[in-house]
Coordinates of C-alpha atoms and ligand atoms in Angstrom, one line a residue:
Chain A
X1171 CA -5.8 14.1 -33.3
X1172 CA -8.1 17.0 -33.6
X1173 CA -7.3 20.7 -33.7
X1174 CA -8.4 21.5 -30.2
X1175 CA -5.8 19.0 -28.8
X1176 CA -3.0 20.4 -30.8
X1177 CA -3.8 23.9 -29.7
X1178 CA -3.4 22.8 -26.0
X1179 CA 0.2 21.6 -26.5
X1180 CA 2.7 23.4 -24.2
X1181 CA 2.6 27.2 -24.8
X1182 CA 6.2 27.6 -23.5
X1183 CA 7.6 25.8 -26.6
X1184 CA 5.5 28.1 -28.8
X1185 CA 7.0 31.1 -27.3
X1186 CA 5.1 33.5 -25.0
X1187 CA 5.3 37.3 -25.3
X1188 CA 7.8 39.6 -23.5
X1189 CA 10.9 38.6 -21.7
X1190 CA 10.1 34.9 -21.7
X1191 CA 9.4 34.9 -25.5
X1192 CA 12.7 36.8 -26.2
X1193 CA 14.7 34.4 -24.1
X1194 CA 13.1 31.4 -25.8
X1195 CA 14.0 32.8 -29.2
X1196 CA 17.6 33.4 -28.0
X1197 CA 17.7 29.8 -26.7
X1198 CA 16.5 28.4 -29.9
X1199 CA 19.5 29.8 -31.8
X1200 CA 21.7 27.2 -30.0
X1201 CA 22.0 23.8 -31.4
X1202 CA 20.3 21.3 -29.1
X1203 CA 18.1 23.9 -27.6
X1204 CA 15.4 21.2 -27.0
X1205 CA 17.5 20.2 -24.0
X1206 CA 16.7 23.5 -22.3
X1207 CA 14.6 21.7 -19.7
X1208 CA 17.8 20.1 -18.4
X1209 CA 19.8 23.3 -18.1
X1210 CA 19.2 23.6 -14.3
X1211 CA 20.5 20.0 -13.9
X1212 CA 23.6 20.9 -16.0
X1213 CA 24.1 24.0 -13.9
X1214 CA 24.2 21.8 -10.8
X1215 CA 26.8 19.6 -12.3
X1216 CA 29.0 22.6 -13.3
X1217 CA 28.8 24.1 -9.8
X1218 CA 29.6 20.8 -8.2
X1219 CA 32.7 20.3 -10.3
X1220 CA 33.9 23.9 -9.6
X1221 CA 33.2 23.5 -5.9
X1222 CA 35.2 20.3 -5.8
X1223 CA 38.1 21.8 -7.7
X1224 CA 38.2 24.7 -5.2
X1225 CA 38.2 22.4 -2.3
X1226 CA 40.9 20.2 -3.8
X1227 CA 43.2 23.2 -4.4
X1228 CA 42.6 24.6 -0.9
X1229 CA 43.1 21.4 1.0
X1230 CA 45.9 20.2 -1.2
X1231 CA 45.6 16.6 0.1
X1232 CA 46.1 13.2 -1.6
X1233 CA 42.7 12.3 -0.1
X1234 CA 41.0 14.9 -2.2
X1235 CA 42.2 14.5 -5.8
X1236 CA 41.6 17.4 -8.1
X1237 CA 39.1 17.3 -11.0
X1238 CA 41.8 16.6 -13.6
X1239 CA 43.0 13.5 -11.8
X1240 CA 39.5 12.1 -11.4
X1241 CA 38.7 12.8 -15.0
X1242 CA 41.9 11.0 -16.1
X1243 CA 40.8 8.0 -14.0
X1244 CA 37.3 8.1 -15.5
X1245 CA 38.7 8.2 -19.0
X1246 CA 41.1 5.4 -18.2
X1247 CA 38.3 3.0 -17.1
X1248 CA 36.1 4.1 -20.0
X1249 CA 38.6 3.7 -22.8
X1250 CA 39.8 0.4 -21.5
X1251 CA 36.2 -0.7 -21.7
X1252 CA 36.4 -2.0 -18.2
X1253 CA 33.7 0.4 -17.0
X1254 CA 31.2 -0.9 -19.6
X1255 CA 31.8 -4.6 -18.7
X1256 CA 31.6 -4.0 -15.0
X1257 CA 28.6 -1.8 -15.1
X1258 CA 26.9 -4.2 -17.5
X1259 CA 27.5 -7.0 -15.0
X1260 CA 26.2 -5.0 -12.1
X1261 CA 23.2 -3.6 -14.0
X1262 CA 22.2 -7.1 -15.1
X1263 CA 22.1 -8.3 -11.5
X1264 CA 20.1 -5.3 -10.5
X1265 CA 17.6 -5.8 -13.3
X1266 CA 17.2 -9.5 -12.4
X1267 CA 16.7 -8.8 -8.7
X1268 CA 14.4 -5.9 -9.5
X1269 CA 12.3 -8.0 -11.9
X1270 CA 11.9 -10.7 -9.3
X1271 CA 10.9 -8.2 -6.6
X1272 CA 8.6 -6.4 -9.0
X1273 CA 6.6 -9.4 -9.9
X1274 CA 6.3 -10.6 -6.3
X1275 CA 5.4 -7.1 -5.1
X1276 CA 2.7 -6.5 -7.7
X1277 CA 1.0 -9.8 -6.8
X1278 CA 1.4 -9.4 -3.0
X1279 CA 0.5 -5.7 -3.2
X1280 CA -2.7 -6.2 -5.1
X1281 CA -3.7 -9.1 -2.7
X1282 CA -2.9 -6.9 0.3
X1283 CA -4.9 -4.0 -1.1
X1284 CA -7.9 -6.2 -1.9
X1285 CA -8.1 -8.3 1.2
X1286 CA -7.5 -6.8 4.7
X1287 CA -6.7 -10.3 6.0
X1288 CA -3.9 -10.7 3.5
X1289 CA -2.5 -7.3 4.4
X1290 CA -2.5 -8.1 8.1
X1291 CA -0.8 -11.4 7.3
X1292 CA 2.1 -9.7 5.4
X1293 CA 2.4 -6.7 7.6
X1294 CA 5.0 -8.1 10.0
X1295 CA 7.1 -9.3 7.0
X1296 CA 6.8 -5.8 5.4
X1297 CA 7.8 -4.0 8.6
X1298 CA 10.7 -6.5 9.0
X1299 CA 11.8 -5.9 5.5
X1300 CA 11.8 -2.2 5.9
X1301 CA 13.7 -2.4 9.2
X1302 CA 16.5 -4.9 8.3
X1303 CA 19.5 -3.2 6.7
X1304 CA 20.6 -4.3 3.2
X1305 CA 23.8 -5.4 4.8
X1306 CA 22.1 -8.2 6.7
X1307 CA 20.4 -9.6 3.6
X1308 CA 23.7 -9.4 1.9
X1309 CA 25.6 -11.3 4.5
X1310 CA 22.8 -14.0 4.8
X1311 CA 22.6 -14.5 1.0
X1312 CA 26.4 -14.7 0.7
X1313 CA 26.4 -17.4 3.4
X1314 CA 23.4 -19.3 1.9
X1315 CA 24.1 -19.0 -1.8
X1316 CA 27.9 -18.3 -2.0
X1317 CA 29.3 -17.0 -5.2
X1318 CA 26.3 -17.5 -7.5
X1319 CA 23.8 -15.3 -9.3
X1320 CA 21.2 -16.2 -6.7
X1321 CA 23.1 -14.1 -4.1
X1322 CA 22.6 -10.6 -5.7
X1323 CA 19.2 -11.4 -7.0
X1324 CA 17.7 -12.6 -3.7
X1325 CA 19.5 -9.9 -1.7
X1326 CA 18.1 -7.2 -4.0
X1327 CA 14.7 -8.7 -4.1
X1328 CA 14.5 -8.9 -0.3
X1329 CA 15.9 -5.4 0.0
X1330 CA 13.4 -3.6 -2.3
X1331 CA 10.3 -5.8 -2.2
X1332 CA 8.8 -4.2 1.0
X1333 CA 9.0 -0.7 -0.4
X1334 CA 7.6 -1.8 -3.7
X1335 CA 4.7 -3.6 -2.0
X1336 CA 3.8 -0.5 -0.2
X1337 CA 3.8 1.6 -3.4
X1338 CA 1.6 -1.0 -5.1
X1339 CA -0.9 -1.0 -2.2
X1340 CA -1.0 2.8 -2.4
X1341 CA -1.6 2.5 -6.1
X1342 CA -4.4 0.1 -5.9
X1343 CA -6.0 2.2 -3.2
X1344 CA -5.8 5.1 -5.5
X1345 CA -8.2 3.5 -8.0
X1346 CA -11.3 5.6 -8.1
X1347 CA -14.2 3.8 -6.4
X1348 CA -16.7 5.6 -8.7
X1349 CA -14.9 4.1 -11.7
X1350 CA -15.0 0.7 -10.1
X1351 CA -18.7 1.1 -9.5
X1352 CA -19.2 2.0 -13.2
X1353 CA -17.2 -1.1 -14.1
X1354 CA -19.3 -3.3 -12.0
X1355 CA -22.6 -1.8 -13.3
X1356 CA -21.4 -2.4 -16.9
X1357 CA -20.2 -5.9 -15.9
X1358 CA -16.8 -5.4 -17.4
X1359 CA -14.7 -8.5 -17.7
X1360 CA -12.0 -9.1 -15.2
X1361 CA -9.2 -8.8 -17.7
X1362 CA -10.6 -5.4 -18.9
X1363 CA -10.9 -4.2 -15.4
X1364 CA -7.2 -5.1 -14.8
X1365 CA -5.9 -3.9 -18.1
X1366 CA -8.0 -0.7 -18.5
X1367 CA -8.6 0.4 -14.9
X1368 CA -6.1 -1.0 -12.4
X1369 CA -3.0 -1.1 -14.6
X1370 CA -3.3 2.6 -15.7
X1371 CA -4.0 3.7 -12.2
X1372 CA -1.0 1.7 -10.9
X1373 CA 1.5 3.0 -13.5
X1374 CA 2.6 6.3 -11.8
X1375 CA 3.0 4.4 -8.6
X1376 CA 5.0 1.7 -10.3
X1377 CA 7.3 4.3 -11.8
X1378 CA 8.0 5.9 -8.5
X1379 CA 8.4 2.5 -7.0
X1380 CA 10.8 1.5 -9.7
X1381 CA 13.0 4.6 -9.2
X1382 CA 13.2 4.1 -5.4
X1383 CA 13.7 0.3 -6.0
X1384 CA 16.6 0.9 -8.4
X1385 CA 18.4 3.3 -6.0
X1386 CA 17.9 0.8 -3.1
X1387 CA 19.1 -2.0 -5.3
X1388 CA 22.3 -0.2 -6.1
X1389 CA 23.0 0.2 -2.4
X1390 CA 22.5 -3.5 -1.9
X1391 CA 24.4 -4.8 -4.9
X1392 CA 27.5 -2.9 -4.0
X1393 CA 27.6 -4.7 -0.7
X1394 CA 27.0 -8.0 -2.3
X1395 CA 29.8 -7.5 -4.8
X1396 CA 32.1 -6.3 -2.0
X1397 CA 31.4 -9.3 0.2
X1398 CA 30.6 -12.2 -2.0
X1399 CA 31.5 -11.7 -5.7
X1400 CA 34.6 -11.1 -7.7
X1401 CA 33.4 -8.7 -10.3
X1402 CA 31.0 -5.8 -10.8
X1403 CA 31.2 -2.2 -9.8
X1404 CA 31.1 -3.0 -6.1
X1405 CA 34.0 -5.3 -6.4
X1406 CA 36.0 -2.7 -8.3
X1407 CA 35.1 0.0 -5.7
X1408 CA 36.5 -2.4 -3.0
X1409 CA 39.7 -3.2 -4.8
X1410 CA 40.4 0.6 -5.4
X1411 CA 39.6 1.1 -1.8
X1412 CA 42.2 -1.5 -0.7
X1413 CA 44.8 0.2 -2.8
X1414 CA 43.9 3.5 -1.1
X1415 CA 43.1 4.9 -4.6
X1416 CA 40.6 7.7 -3.8
X1417 CA 40.3 8.8 -7.4
X1418 CA 39.5 5.2 -8.4
X1419 CA 36.7 5.0 -5.9
X1420 CA 35.3 8.3 -7.1
X1421 CA 35.7 7.5 -10.8
X1422 CA 33.7 4.2 -10.4
X1423 CA 31.0 6.0 -8.4
X1424 CA 30.7 8.8 -11.0
X1425 CA 30.6 6.4 -13.9
X1426 CA 27.9 4.4 -12.3
X1427 CA 26.0 7.5 -11.5
X1428 CA 26.2 8.4 -15.2
X1429 CA 24.8 5.0 -16.2
X1430 CA 21.9 5.5 -13.8
X1431 CA 21.3 9.0 -15.2
X1432 CA 21.1 7.6 -18.7
X1433 CA 18.6 5.1 -17.4
X1434 CA 16.5 7.8 -15.7
X1435 CA 16.4 10.3 -18.6
X1436 CA 16.6 7.8 -21.4
X1437 CA 14.4 5.1 -20.2
X1438 CA 12.2 5.9 -17.2
X1439 CA 11.2 9.5 -18.2
X1440 CA 10.5 8.6 -21.8
X1441 CA 8.5 5.5 -20.9
X1442 CA 6.5 7.4 -18.3
X1443 CA 5.8 10.2 -20.8
X1444 CA 4.6 7.7 -23.4
X1445 CA 2.3 6.0 -20.9
X1446 CA 0.8 9.2 -19.6
X1447 CA 0.1 11.1 -22.8
X1448 CA -3.5 11.9 -21.7
X1449 CA -2.2 13.7 -18.6
X1450 CA -0.1 16.1 -20.7
X1451 CA -2.7 17.0 -23.2
X1452 CA -5.3 17.5 -20.6
X1453 CA -6.1 20.9 -19.3
X1454 CA -5.5 21.3 -15.6
Chain B
X985 CA -35.7 -7.4 -25.8
X986 CA -36.4 -5.0 -23.0
X987 CA -37.5 -6.5 -19.7
X988 CA -39.7 -5.5 -16.8
X989 CA -38.1 -4.5 -13.5
X990 CA -39.8 -5.7 -10.4
X991 CA -39.1 -4.6 -6.8
X992 CA -40.8 -7.2 -4.6
X993 CA -41.0 -6.7 -0.9
X994 CA -37.6 -5.0 -1.0
X995 CA -36.1 -3.9 2.3
X996 CA -32.8 -2.1 2.8
X997 CA -31.3 -0.6 5.9
X998 CA -28.0 1.1 6.5
X999 CA -26.2 0.9 9.8
X1000 CA -25.8 4.4 11.2
X1001 CA -22.6 5.5 12.9
X1002 CA -24.5 6.7 15.8
X1003 CA -25.7 3.1 16.2
X1004 CA -28.9 1.4 15.1
X1005 CA -30.2 1.1 11.6
X1006 CA -31.8 3.5 9.2
X1007 CA -34.6 1.9 7.2
X1008 CA -34.4 3.3 3.7
X1009 CA -36.8 0.9 2.2
X1010 CA -39.2 -1.5 3.9
X1011 CA -41.3 -4.0 1.9
X1012 CA -41.1 -1.8 -1.1
X1013 CA -43.2 -3.1 -4.1
X1014 CA -43.1 -1.6 -7.5
X1015 CA -43.1 -2.8 -11.1
X1016 CA -41.9 -1.1 -14.2
X1017 CA -43.2 -2.5 -17.5
X1018 CA -40.9 -3.5 -20.3
X1019 CA -40.0 -0.5 -22.4
X1020 CA -41.3 2.0 -19.9
X1021 CA -39.4 4.9 -18.5
X1022 CA -40.2 5.7 -14.9
X1023 CA -39.0 8.8 -13.0
X1024 CA -38.4 8.6 -9.3
X1025 CA -38.6 12.0 -7.6
X1026 CA -38.6 13.0 -4.0
X1027 CA -36.6 14.8 -1.3
X1028 CA -32.9 14.3 -0.9
X1029 CA -32.0 11.2 1.1
X1030 CA -35.3 9.5 0.6
X1031 CA -33.7 6.5 -1.2
X1032 CA -33.8 7.1 -4.9
X1033 CA -30.1 6.3 -5.5
X1034 CA -30.6 3.2 -3.3
X1035 CA -33.3 2.0 -5.6
X1036 CA -31.2 2.5 -8.6
X1037 CA -28.2 0.7 -7.0
X1038 CA -30.4 -2.2 -6.3
X1039 CA -31.7 -2.3 -9.9
X1040 CA -28.1 -2.2 -11.1
X1041 CA -27.3 -5.0 -8.8
X1042 CA -24.5 -3.0 -7.3
X1043 CA -26.1 -3.7 -4.0
X1044 CA -28.3 -6.5 -2.7
X1045 CA -31.5 -5.9 -0.7
X1046 CA -31.7 -7.1 2.9
X1047 CA -35.0 -8.8 2.2
X1048 CA -37.1 -9.2 -0.9
X1049 CA -35.8 -9.2 -4.5
X1050 CA -35.2 -7.0 -7.5
X1051 CA -35.8 -9.0 -10.6
X1052 CA -35.1 -7.9 -14.1
X1053 CA -37.0 -9.9 -16.8
X1054 CA -38.6 -13.2 -15.9
X1055 CA -37.5 -14.8 -12.6
X1056 CA -34.1 -16.5 -12.8
X1057 CA -33.4 -15.1 -16.2
X1058 CA -30.1 -13.4 -17.0
X1059 CA -30.5 -9.7 -16.0
X1060 CA -29.7 -8.5 -19.5
X1061 CA -27.6 -5.7 -20.8
X1062 CA -27.5 -2.6 -18.7
X1063 CA -26.6 1.0 -19.4
X1064 CA -26.1 3.5 -16.6
X1065 CA -25.4 7.2 -16.4
X1066 CA -24.4 8.8 -13.2
X1067 CA -24.4 12.4 -12.2
X1068 CA -20.7 12.6 -13.0
X1069 CA -19.5 11.1 -16.4
X1070 CA -17.2 8.5 -14.8
X1071 CA -15.1 8.1 -18.0
X1072 CA -11.6 6.7 -17.9
X1073 CA -9.3 9.6 -18.3
X1074 CA -6.5 7.6 -19.9
X1075 CA -8.7 6.2 -22.7
X1076 CA -9.9 8.2 -25.6
X1077 CA -13.6 8.7 -26.2
X1078 CA -13.6 5.9 -28.7
X1079 CA -11.8 3.5 -26.3
X1080 CA -14.2 4.5 -23.5
X1081 CA -17.0 3.2 -25.6
X1082 CA -15.1 0.2 -26.8
X1083 CA -14.5 -0.8 -23.3
X1084 CA -18.2 -1.5 -22.6
X1085 CA -18.8 -3.1 -26.0
X1086 CA -17.8 -6.6 -26.6
X1087 CA -15.2 -6.2 -29.4
X1088 CA -14.9 -3.3 -31.8
X1089 CA -18.0 -1.9 -33.4
X1090 CA -16.7 1.3 -35.1
X1091 CA -19.9 1.9 -37.0
X1092 CA -22.0 1.8 -33.9
X1093 CA -19.6 4.1 -32.0
X1094 CA -19.5 6.6 -34.8
X1095 CA -23.3 6.5 -35.1
X1096 CA -23.9 7.1 -31.4
X1097 CA -21.3 9.9 -31.2
X1098 CA -22.9 11.5 -34.2
X1099 CA -26.3 11.5 -32.4
X1100 CA -24.8 13.1 -29.3
X1101 CA -22.9 15.5 -31.5
X1102 CA -19.4 14.3 -30.4
X1103 CA -18.2 12.9 -33.7
X1104 CA -15.3 15.3 -33.9
X1105 CA -14.0 14.2 -30.6
X1106 CA -13.7 10.4 -31.1
X1107 CA -9.9 10.5 -30.4
X1108 CA -9.9 13.2 -27.7
X1109 CA -9.0 12.5 -24.1
X1110 CA -11.9 13.1 -21.7
X1111 CA -9.9 15.6 -19.8
X1112 CA -9.8 17.9 -22.8
X1113 CA -13.6 18.0 -23.0
X1114 CA -16.1 20.2 -21.2
X1115 CA -18.4 18.8 -18.6
X1116 CA -21.3 18.7 -20.9
X1117 CA -19.3 17.0 -23.7
X1118 CA -18.1 14.3 -21.2
X1119 CA -21.7 13.7 -20.1
X1120 CA -22.7 13.3 -23.7
X1121 CA -20.0 10.6 -24.1
X1122 CA -21.4 8.9 -20.9
X1123 CA -24.8 9.0 -22.5
X1124 CA -23.5 7.4 -25.7
X1125 CA -21.7 4.8 -23.6
X1126 CA -24.9 3.8 -21.9
X1127 CA -26.6 3.3 -25.3
X1128 CA -23.5 1.6 -26.8
X1129 CA -24.3 -1.6 -25.0
X1130 CA -27.8 -1.8 -26.6
X1131 CA -29.3 -1.6 -23.2
X1132 CA -32.3 -3.6 -22.1
X1133 CA -32.3 -1.7 -18.9
X1134 CA -31.2 1.9 -18.7
X1135 CA -30.6 3.6 -15.3
X1136 CA -30.1 7.3 -15.0
X1137 CA -29.1 8.9 -11.6
X1138 CA -29.5 12.7 -11.9
X1139 CA -27.7 12.5 -15.3
X1140 CA -28.1 16.2 -16.1
X1141 CA -28.1 17.9 -12.7
X1142 CA -24.4 18.9 -12.9
X1143 CA -25.0 20.8 -16.2
X1144 CA -26.2 24.3 -16.9
X1145 CA -29.8 24.7 -17.9
X1146 CA -29.3 25.0 -21.7
X1147 CA -26.9 22.1 -21.9
X1148 CA -29.2 20.0 -19.8
X1149 CA -32.1 20.8 -22.1
X1150 CA -30.1 19.9 -25.1
X1151 CA -29.0 16.6 -23.6
X1152 CA -32.6 15.7 -22.6
X1153 CA -33.5 16.1 -26.3
X1154 CA -30.6 13.9 -27.2
X1155 CA -31.7 11.3 -24.7
X1156 CA -35.1 11.3 -26.2
X1157 CA -33.6 10.8 -29.6
X1158 CA -31.5 7.9 -28.4
X1159 CA -34.5 6.4 -26.6
X1160 CA -36.6 6.4 -29.8
X1161 CA -33.8 4.9 -31.9
X1162 CA -34.4 1.1 -31.9
X1163 CA -36.3 -0.8 -29.3
X1164 CA -36.6 1.3 -26.2
X1165 CA -35.0 -0.1 -23.0
X1166 CA -36.8 -0.3 -19.6
X1167 CA -35.6 2.8 -17.7
X1168 CA -35.4 4.4 -14.4
X1169 CA -34.7 8.1 -14.1
X1170 CA -33.8 9.7 -10.8
X1171 CA -34.1 13.5 -10.9
X1172 CA -34.7 16.6 -8.9
X1173 CA -35.9 18.4 -12.0
X1174 CA -39.7 17.9 -12.2
X1175 CA -39.8 19.3 -15.7
X1176 CA -37.2 16.8 -16.8
X1177 CA -39.3 14.0 -15.3
X1178 CA -42.4 15.2 -17.0
X1179 CA -40.6 15.6 -20.4
X1180 CA -38.9 12.2 -20.4
X1181 CA -40.9 9.7 -18.3
X1182 CA -44.0 7.6 -18.9
X1183 CA -44.8 7.6 -15.1
X1184 CA -43.6 9.8 -12.3
X1185 CA -43.3 8.2 -8.9
X1186 CA -43.2 10.5 -5.9
X1187 CA -41.3 9.0 -3.0
X1188 CA -41.7 10.3 0.5
X1189 CA -40.8 9.4 4.1
X1190 CA -38.6 7.0 6.0
X1191 CA -38.9 4.2 5.0
X1192 CA -39.7 5.5 1.5
X1193 CA -43.2 4.9 0.1
X1194 CA -44.5 5.8 -3.4
X1195 CA -47.1 8.4 -2.2
X1196 CA -48.3 9.2 -5.7
X1197 CA -47.8 8.0 -9.2
X1198 CA -48.6 10.4 -12.1
X1199 CA -49.1 9.0 -15.6
X1200 CA -47.6 11.1 -18.4
X1201 CA -49.7 10.1 -21.4
X1202 CA -47.9 12.0 -24.1
X1203 CA -46.8 10.6 -27.4
X1204 CA -43.1 10.8 -28.3
X1205 CA -41.2 12.6 -29.6
X1206 CA -42.2 15.3 -27.1
X1207 CA -41.4 18.9 -27.1
X1208 CA -40.1 20.6 -24.0
X1209 CA -42.5 23.5 -24.8
X1210 CA -45.6 21.3 -24.7
X1211 CA -48.3 22.8 -22.5
X1212 CA -49.1 19.4 -21.0
X1213 CA -45.6 19.1 -19.7
X1214 CA -46.0 22.3 -17.7
X1215 CA -49.3 21.1 -16.5
X1216 CA -47.8 17.8 -15.2
X1217 CA -44.8 19.7 -13.8
X1218 CA -47.2 21.8 -11.7
X1219 CA -49.0 18.7 -10.5
X1220 CA -45.8 17.1 -9.3
X1221 CA -44.7 20.2 -7.5
X1222 CA -48.1 20.5 -5.8
X1223 CA -48.0 16.9 -4.8
X1224 CA -44.5 17.2 -3.3
X1225 CA -45.1 20.6 -1.5
X1226 CA -48.4 19.3 -0.3
X1227 CA -46.6 16.5 1.4
X1228 CA -43.9 18.6 2.9
X1229 CA -46.6 20.9 4.3
X1230 CA -48.5 18.0 6.0
X1231 CA -45.2 16.7 7.3
X1232 CA -44.5 20.1 8.8
X1233 CA -47.9 20.4 10.4
X1234 CA -47.5 16.9 11.8
X1235 CA -44.1 17.9 13.1
X1236 CA -45.6 20.9 14.9
X1237 CA -48.5 19.1 16.5
Ligands
ATP130 N1 -23.5 3.4 1.9 C1 -24.3 3.9 2.8 N2 -24.1 3.8 4.1 C2 -24.9 4.3 5.0 N3 -26.0 5.0 4.7 C3 -26.3 5.1 3.4 C4 -25.5 4.6 2.4 N4 -26.0 4.9 1.2 C5 -27.1 5.6 1.4 N5 -27.3 5.7 2.8 C6 -28.5 6.4 3.4 O1 -29.6 6.0 2.7 C7 -30.5 7.1 2.6 C8 -31.0 7.2 1.1 O2 -29.8 7.5 0.3 P1 -29.9 7.7 -1.2 O3 -28.6 8.0 -1.7 O4 -30.7 6.6 -1.8 O5 -30.8 9.1 -1.3 P2 -31.3 9.9 -2.6 O6 -32.8 9.8 -2.6 O7 -30.6 9.4 -3.8 O8 -30.8 11.3 -2.2 P3 -30.3 12.5 -3.2 O9 -31.5 13.0 -3.9 O10 -29.7 13.5 -2.3 O11 -29.3 11.8 -4.1 C9 -29.8 8.3 3.1 O12 -30.4 8.7 4.3 C10 -28.4 7.9 3.2 O13 -27.8 8.5 4.4
MG131 MG1 -29.0 10.1 -5.1

């Protein structure tokens, strides 16, 4: 890396002058100040907890357990290790279903973007997929595949593929035609065109597709686990529900939300940052 | 080995939205000798870029043929520079050059970047470079392939005068290094045409015709200060404005 690039690294981290600079210096005295970007998110969490606690105290109802009760329930499922097993089971199903949908969607999406006839061929299927609720796929898959791994995988794949296909089509269409013309003039090999031009152009779209896909997948997998399976977070949610255990339902939801946050901040954002280094160093 | 470029009876028409076709070229014949650099000048929309696209085989003629080298021969290695650099923003300067090369040739990349004075930026992202720096990389990329055919579509017109002047000198330097390719330069800058080209072709009309061809018989390396270049520059301008005058007169009558 040369000097000019290093000089263009974020000026905020370097400390600007005035009020902003002073607050940055103050911030840096705390351990873990590097997490400062996340403070607004933390603020939201604190406010949400406070708000809930107020509501619980005002309503004073068994249907709205207070923060302490929910926290106790969370720590119970965490310390017993149950949370980790069940989340592991559910996440594994999501990952498999997502992987299947991802591969199919990239292939179909690229074909659709390249050939109008292919797109018109798949259009009814995509519209159908976008319209049909996840519940319908769930019921059909439970009927067809019963209690097997195929049920969640196929249901998730069907549930998220249409959305993923649309993002891939959008991504392929975003490839700069001028760059493609350059590639044709230099007679670049097909693999290079795919690896060096298409893939990098697709990456931001694939990430946003993956985020949407994961959240959709979660909504499908819960239903599958409620209706067709005997383990996983969805199954747990359902059994807490049948016991009328409100804090149990909330604890499982929160724990899964935490797992997804770890995935978002720990995996998605880091991977995206690593893959788009050029964007950050560039001047805008 | 550089190769001749031959336009033989080339016709090209584009469908117009208003209906009907617009003939850009009709039975256009022209031949560029191996190792020769020919500049195409003429008014906007006359069909210069169209000719270049046909030579790059980015487009096919409706009739006739554009052949590079002997008939039926493989068209050869081609370098091209557009008005915009068209670099891949997500690859470093070095990777951008590697992309068009078959395999790694670090020595060649370093040598070319040294000539275009971009050696310090091998690992930079294109977005961190200035417009002129990016265009220099694009120039190095065109020469990285050891081109037998070099096509330049207004390569310096997006740059300021001084940068353009510097890049023209660099282009001449690259041109003289090794066996010169066969080249087509499209430009609106008559002085650039006079400085770089062996022949200047003046295109006019719809469909486009070569109304005049001016030979530039100056040895290389040339200096942009050379009196002869100003002389040729004036001739090209006179030729072009003469034509636009007759066109205007015809339009009035
Ligand atoms: N893809 C296209 N579709 C329709 N018409 C086109 C297309 N490309 C070029 N033309 C037409 O062909 C004619 C010649 O265009 P061309 O780009 O070759 O002009 P040019 O001489 O390069 O002009 P300039 O100096 O402005 O770049 C123009 O009238 C243009 O409208
Ligand atoms: Mg043009």
